[in-house]
PDB file of C-alpha atoms in Angstrom:
ATOM      1  CA  MET A   8      37.560  24.340  -9.419  1.00  0.00           C
ATOM      2  CA  GLN A   9      36.031  26.816  -7.761  1.00  0.00           C
ATOM      3  CA  THR A  10      34.232  25.921  -4.836  1.00  0.00           C
ATOM      4  CA  GLU A  11      32.787  28.010  -2.181  1.00  0.00           C
ATOM      5  CA  THR A  12      29.632  28.335   0.299  1.00  0.00           C
ATOM      6  CA  GLN A  13      27.815  31.655   0.978  1.00  0.00           C
ATOM      7  CA  ALA A  14      27.425  32.299   4.514  1.00  0.00           C
ATOM      8  CA  ALA A  15      24.150  33.974   6.003  1.00  0.00           C
ATOM      9  CA  GLY A  16      25.015  37.461   4.348  1.00  0.00           C
ATOM     10  CA  GLY A  17      28.911  37.343   5.098  1.00  0.00           C
ATOM     11  CA  PRO A  18      32.046  36.925   2.308  1.00  0.00           C
ATOM     12  CA  PRO A  19      32.211  33.179   0.533  1.00  0.00           C
ATOM     13  CA  GLN A  20      33.482  30.618   2.430  1.00  0.00           C
ATOM     14  CA  PHE A  21      36.455  28.580   0.393  1.00  0.00           C
ATOM     15  CA  ALA A  22      36.674  25.126   0.086  1.00  0.00           C
ATOM     16  CA  PRO A  23      40.723  23.928   1.098  1.00  0.00           C
ATOM     17  CA  GLY A  24      42.186  24.205  -2.243  1.00  0.00           C
ATOM     18  CA  THR A  25      40.503  27.160  -4.180  1.00  0.00           C
ATOM     19  CA  ARG A  26      42.909  29.367  -5.779  1.00  0.00           C
ATOM     20  CA  LEU A  27      42.478  32.544  -7.186  1.00  0.00           C
ATOM     21  CA  ARG A  28      44.638  35.329  -8.295  1.00  0.00           C
ATOM     22  CA  GLU A  29      45.427  38.275  -5.776  1.00  0.00           C
ATOM     23  CA  TYR A  30      44.740  41.641  -7.242  1.00  0.00           C
ATOM     24  CA  GLU A  31      45.574  45.307  -5.865  1.00  0.00           C
ATOM     25  CA  THR A  32      43.380  47.979  -7.200  1.00  0.00           C
ATOM     26  CA  LEU A  33      44.738  52.110  -6.052  1.00  0.00           C
ATOM     27  CA  PHE A  34      41.781  54.488  -6.613  1.00  0.00           C
ATOM     28  CA  LEU A  35      41.543  58.275  -5.882  1.00  0.00           C
ATOM     29  CA  VAL A  36      38.270  59.687  -4.998  1.00  0.00           C
ATOM     30  CA  LYS A  37      37.379  63.159  -5.201  1.00  0.00           C
ATOM     31  CA  PRO A  38      39.096  65.161  -1.504  1.00  0.00           C
ATOM     32  CA  ASP A  39      35.758  67.063  -0.829  1.00  0.00           C
ATOM     33  CA  LEU A  40      33.664  63.843  -0.577  1.00  0.00           C
ATOM     34  CA  ALA A  41      32.374  63.249   2.916  1.00  0.00           C
ATOM     35  CA  GLU A  42      33.665  60.621   5.063  1.00  0.00           C
ATOM     36  CA  ASP A  43      30.655  58.319   4.986  1.00  0.00           C
ATOM     37  CA  LEU A  44      30.401  58.862   1.240  1.00  0.00           C
ATOM     38  CA  VAL A  45      34.039  57.564   0.652  1.00  0.00           C
ATOM     39  CA  ASP A  46      33.077  54.626   3.508  1.00  0.00           C
ATOM     40  CA  LYS A  47      29.724  54.327   1.485  1.00  0.00           C
ATOM     41  CA  ILE A  48      32.031  53.749  -2.052  1.00  0.00           C
ATOM     42  CA  VAL A  49      34.414  51.309   0.270  1.00  0.00           C
ATOM     43  CA  GLU A  50      31.690  49.334   0.780  1.00  0.00           C
ATOM     44  CA  ARG A  51      29.866  49.243  -2.519  1.00  0.00           C
ATOM     45  CA  MET A  52      33.104  47.908  -3.462  1.00  0.00           C
ATOM     46  CA  ARG A  53      33.744  45.624  -0.980  1.00  0.00           C
ATOM     47  CA  GLY A  54      30.340  43.928  -2.169  1.00  0.00           C
ATOM     48  CA  ILE A  55      31.041  43.442  -5.998  1.00  0.00           C
ATOM     49  CA  VAL A  56      34.169  41.583  -4.483  1.00  0.00           C
ATOM     50  CA  HIS A  57      31.961  39.228  -2.586  1.00  0.00           C
ATOM     51  CA  ARG A  58      29.370  39.206  -5.094  1.00  0.00           C
ATOM     52  CA  ASP A  59      31.401  37.908  -8.103  1.00  0.00           C
ATOM     53  CA  GLY A  60      33.224  35.353  -6.150  1.00  0.00           C
ATOM     54  CA  GLY A  61      36.238  37.287  -4.855  1.00  0.00           C
ATOM     55  CA  LYS A  62      37.400  37.840  -1.141  1.00  0.00           C
ATOM     56  CA  VAL A  63      38.848  40.661   0.084  1.00  0.00           C
ATOM     57  CA  ILE A  64      42.239  40.957   1.979  1.00  0.00           C
ATOM     58  CA  LYS A  65      42.664  44.200   2.937  1.00  0.00           C
ATOM     59  CA  VAL A  66      41.351  47.814   2.612  1.00  0.00           C
ATOM     60  CA  GLU A  67      43.792  50.578   3.169  1.00  0.00           C
ATOM     61  CA  ASN A  68      42.147  54.260   3.170  1.00  0.00           C
ATOM     62  CA  TRP A  69      45.521  56.737   3.338  1.00  0.00           C
ATOM     63  CA  GLY A  70      43.672  60.057   3.439  1.00  0.00           C
ATOM     64  CA  LYS A  71      44.023  62.597   1.476  1.00  0.00           C
ATOM     65  CA  LYS A  72      47.088  63.406  -0.561  1.00  0.00           C
ATOM     66  CA  LYS A  73      48.736  65.750  -2.543  1.00  0.00           C
ATOM     67  CA  THR A  74      49.789  64.336  -6.211  1.00  0.00           C
ATOM     68  CA  ALA A  75      51.935  64.220  -8.165  1.00  0.00           C
ATOM     69  CA  TYR A  76      50.259  65.952 -10.912  1.00  0.00           C
ATOM     70  CA  GLU A  77      46.796  67.153 -11.714  1.00  0.00           C
ATOM     71  CA  VAL A  78      44.062  65.214 -11.479  1.00  0.00           C
ATOM     72  CA  LYS A  79      41.243  65.966 -13.403  1.00  0.00           C
ATOM     73  CA  LYS A  80      41.725  69.690 -12.278  1.00  0.00           C
ATOM     74  CA  GLY A  81      43.039  68.939  -8.901  1.00  0.00           C
ATOM     75  CA  PHE A  82      46.475  68.403  -6.861  1.00  0.00           C
ATOM     76  CA  ARG A  83      45.040  66.458  -3.992  1.00  0.00           C
ATOM     77  CA  ALA A  84      42.618  63.553  -3.729  1.00  0.00           C
ATOM     78  CA  ILE A  85      41.455  60.812  -1.201  1.00  0.00           C
ATOM     79  CA  PHE A  86      43.481  57.217  -1.767  1.00  0.00           C
ATOM     80  CA  ILE A  87      42.392  54.039  -1.260  1.00  0.00           C
ATOM     81  CA  ARG A  88      44.115  50.592  -1.429  1.00  0.00           C
ATOM     82  CA  PHE A  89      41.907  47.405  -2.373  1.00  0.00           C
ATOM     83  CA  LEU A  90      43.985  44.004  -1.942  1.00  0.00           C
ATOM     84  CA  TYR A  91      41.399  41.118  -2.786  1.00  0.00           C
ATOM     85  CA  LEU A  92      41.226  37.988  -4.219  1.00  0.00           C
ATOM     86  CA  GLY A  93      39.446  37.271  -7.677  1.00  0.00           C
ATOM     87  CA  GLY A  94      39.432  36.020 -11.408  1.00  0.00           C
ATOM     88  CA  VAL A  95      39.418  38.373 -14.383  1.00  0.00           C
ATOM     89  CA  LYS A  96      35.709  38.813 -14.596  1.00  0.00           C
ATOM     90  CA  ALA A  97      35.793  40.329 -10.875  1.00  0.00           C
ATOM     91  CA  VAL A  98      39.003  42.749 -11.500  1.00  0.00           C
ATOM     92  CA  ALA A  99      36.377  43.538 -14.854  1.00  0.00           C
ATOM     93  CA  GLU A 100      33.490  44.221 -12.782  1.00  0.00           C
ATOM     94  CA  PHE A 101      35.270  46.467 -10.107  1.00  0.00           C
ATOM     95  CA  GLU A 102      36.799  48.636 -12.302  1.00  0.00           C
ATOM     96  CA  ARG A 103      33.454  48.897 -14.119  1.00  0.00           C
ATOM     97  CA  ASN A 104      31.955  49.943 -11.282  1.00  0.00           C
ATOM     98  CA  LEU A 105      34.832  52.647 -10.518  1.00  0.00           C
ATOM     99  CA  ARG A 106      34.602  54.214 -14.190  1.00  0.00           C
ATOM    100  CA  MET A 107      30.460  54.936 -13.606  1.00  0.00           C
ATOM    101  CA  THR A 108      31.075  56.457  -9.916  1.00  0.00           C
ATOM    102  CA  ASP A 109      31.456  59.718 -10.946  1.00  0.00           C
ATOM    103  CA  ASP A 110      33.207  60.461  -7.513  1.00  0.00           C
ATOM    104  CA  VAL A 111      36.552  58.436  -8.484  1.00  0.00           C
ATOM    105  CA  LEU A 112      38.939  60.495 -10.250  1.00  0.00           C
ATOM    106  CA  LYS A 113      41.455  57.909 -11.368  1.00  0.00           C
ATOM    107  CA  TYR A 114      42.192  54.061 -10.460  1.00  0.00           C
ATOM    108  CA  GLN A 115      44.640  51.500 -11.481  1.00  0.00           C
ATOM    109  CA  SER A 116      44.305  47.558 -10.644  1.00  0.00           C
ATOM    110  CA  VAL A 117      47.801  45.229 -10.568  1.00  0.00           C
ATOM    111  CA  LYS A 118      47.823  41.388 -10.328  1.00  0.00           C
ATOM    112  CA  VAL A 119      50.018  40.483  -7.224  1.00  0.00           C
ATOM    113  CA  ALA A 120      50.036  36.914  -7.032  1.00  0.00           C
ATOM    114  CA  ASP A 121      48.993  33.797  -9.563  1.00  0.00           C
ATOM    115  CA  GLU A 122      47.327  31.149  -7.819  1.00  0.00           C
ATOM    116  CA  VAL A 123      46.695  31.919  -4.447  1.00  0.00           C
ATOM    117  CA  ASP A 124      44.871  29.673  -1.999  1.00  0.00           C
ATOM    118  CA  ALA A 125      41.712  31.586  -0.730  1.00  0.00           C
ATOM    119  CA  SER A 126      41.344  29.388   2.607  1.00  0.00           C
ATOM    120  CA  ALA A 127      44.752  29.979   3.392  1.00  0.00           C
ATOM    121  CA  ARG A 128      45.051  33.609   2.798  1.00  0.00           C
ATOM    122  CA  ALA A 129      44.359  35.615   5.970  1.00  0.00           C
ATOM    123  CA  VAL A 130      41.745  38.577   6.113  1.00  0.00           C
ATOM    124  CA  GLU A 131      43.958  41.807   7.566  1.00  0.00           C
ATOM    125  CA  ALA A 132      42.025  44.704   9.241  1.00  0.00           C
ATOM    126  CA  ASP A 133      41.268  47.975   7.410  1.00  0.00           C
ATOM    127  CA  VAL A 134      43.327  50.703   8.014  1.00  0.00           C
ATOM    128  CA  LYS A 135      42.284  54.522   8.292  1.00  0.00           C
ATOM    129  CA  LEU A 136      45.503  57.007   7.717  1.00  0.00           C
ATOM    130  CA  PRO A 137      45.243  60.548   8.639  1.00  0.00           C
ATOM    131  CA  GLY A 138      46.362  61.477   5.499  1.00  0.00           C
ATOM    132  CA  ASP A 139      48.373  65.130   4.920  1.00  0.00           C
ATOM    133  CA  PRO A 140      47.973  68.195   6.758  1.00  0.00           C
ATOM    134  CA  GLU A 141      46.230  70.590   5.034  1.00  0.00           C
ATOM    135  CA  MET A 142      48.317  73.096   3.850  1.00  0.00           C
ATOM    136  CA  PRO A 143      46.884  76.744   3.365  1.00  0.00           C
ATOM    137  CA  GLU A 144      47.734  78.849   0.286  1.00  0.00           C
ATOM    138  CA  ARG A 145      50.867  80.585   0.481  1.00  0.00           C
ATOM    139  CA  PRO A 146      50.491  84.058   0.948  1.00  0.00           C
ATOM    140  CA  GLY A 147      51.650  86.892  -1.900  1.00  0.00           C
ATOM    141  CA  ARG A 148      54.968  88.015  -0.835  1.00  0.00           C
ATOM    142  CA  GLU A 149      54.981  92.043  -0.001  1.00  0.00           C
ATOM    143  CA  GLU A 150      56.814  94.254  -1.947  1.00  0.00           C
ATOM    144  CA  PRO A 151      59.006  96.440  -0.601  1.00  0.00           C
ATOM    145  CA  VAL A 152      58.376 100.429  -0.669  1.00  0.00           C
ATOM    146  CA  GLY A 153      59.123 102.072  -4.205  1.00  0.00           C
ATOM    147  CA  TYR A 154      60.094  98.245  -5.530  1.00  0.00           C
ATOM    148  CA  GLY A 155      58.267  97.899  -9.210  1.00  0.00           C
ATOM    149  CA  ASP A 156      57.772 101.934  -9.598  1.00  0.00           C
ATOM    150  CA  SER A 157      57.828 103.072 -13.304  1.00  0.00           C
ATOM    151  CA  PHE A 158      60.551 104.749 -13.386  1.00  0.00           C
ATOM    152  CA  ARG A 159      63.289 106.240 -11.395  1.00  0.00           C
ATOM    153  CA  GLU A 160      63.135 109.445  -9.271  1.00  0.00           C
ATOM    154  CA  ARG A 161      66.012 111.536 -11.803  1.00  0.00           C
ATOM    155  CA  ASP A 162      63.985 110.350 -14.823  1.00  0.00           C
ATOM    156  CA  ARG A 163      60.629 111.983 -14.329  1.00  0.00           C
ATOM    157  CA  GLU A 164      59.373 114.771 -16.100  1.00  0.00           C
ATOM    158  CA  PRO A 165      59.543 118.111 -14.003  1.00  0.00           C
ATOM    159  CA  LEU A 166      56.257 119.532 -12.852  1.00  0.00           C
ATOM    160  CA  GLU A 167      54.771 123.069 -12.847  1.00  0.00           C
ATOM    161  CA  ASP A 168      55.310 124.121  -9.627  1.00  0.00           C
ATOM    162  CA  ASP A 169      59.118 123.141  -9.876  1.00  0.00           C
ATOM    163  CA  SER A 170      60.869 125.773 -11.025  1.00  0.00           C
ATOM    164  CA  ILE A 171      64.132 126.207 -13.222  1.00  0.00           C
ATOM    165  CA  PRO A 172      66.121 128.856 -12.517  1.00  0.00           C
ATOM    166  CA  PRO A 173      66.560 131.128 -15.530  1.00  0.00           C
ATOM    167  CA  GLU A 174      70.495 130.781 -16.732  1.00  0.00           C
ATOM    168  CA  VAL A 175      72.491 133.549 -16.621  1.00  0.00           C
ATOM    169  CA  GLU A 176      73.996 134.762 -19.574  1.00  0.00           C
TER     170      GLU A 176
END
């Protein structure tokens, strides 16, 4: 039994004893996206959780990080972690919206716990981490002088002005 009351424009207030599942969703956003656009995506996802009768516990922006492997032709992404309470339909709607957002590269949702008391679970402050420092591309190595010549000095063909001494008979 899920009973809740909606505060004016805010998140739903849950009656004591309301039980929901706790989920964690981690999603990757394009690394070149402006900070205000990332915040707009986060707020949209927060609204989806509230609209479907859920409760956002914590949002962590881990910043721009290097991925373990190539994701959509890139090796860097902005990592966002959502921790929230909700039902199965809330997760399905959350993932559907992530799928439709072009700036989201990848996502994964995991059920953390069953039967969590929504009124007892405290909301934590959002966290914004700086991410990894930008590493410049490594410059190419300078080759030492003479390295990579196609032939050695003794194997070269003589030039016309190089005179070959006449052989003594």
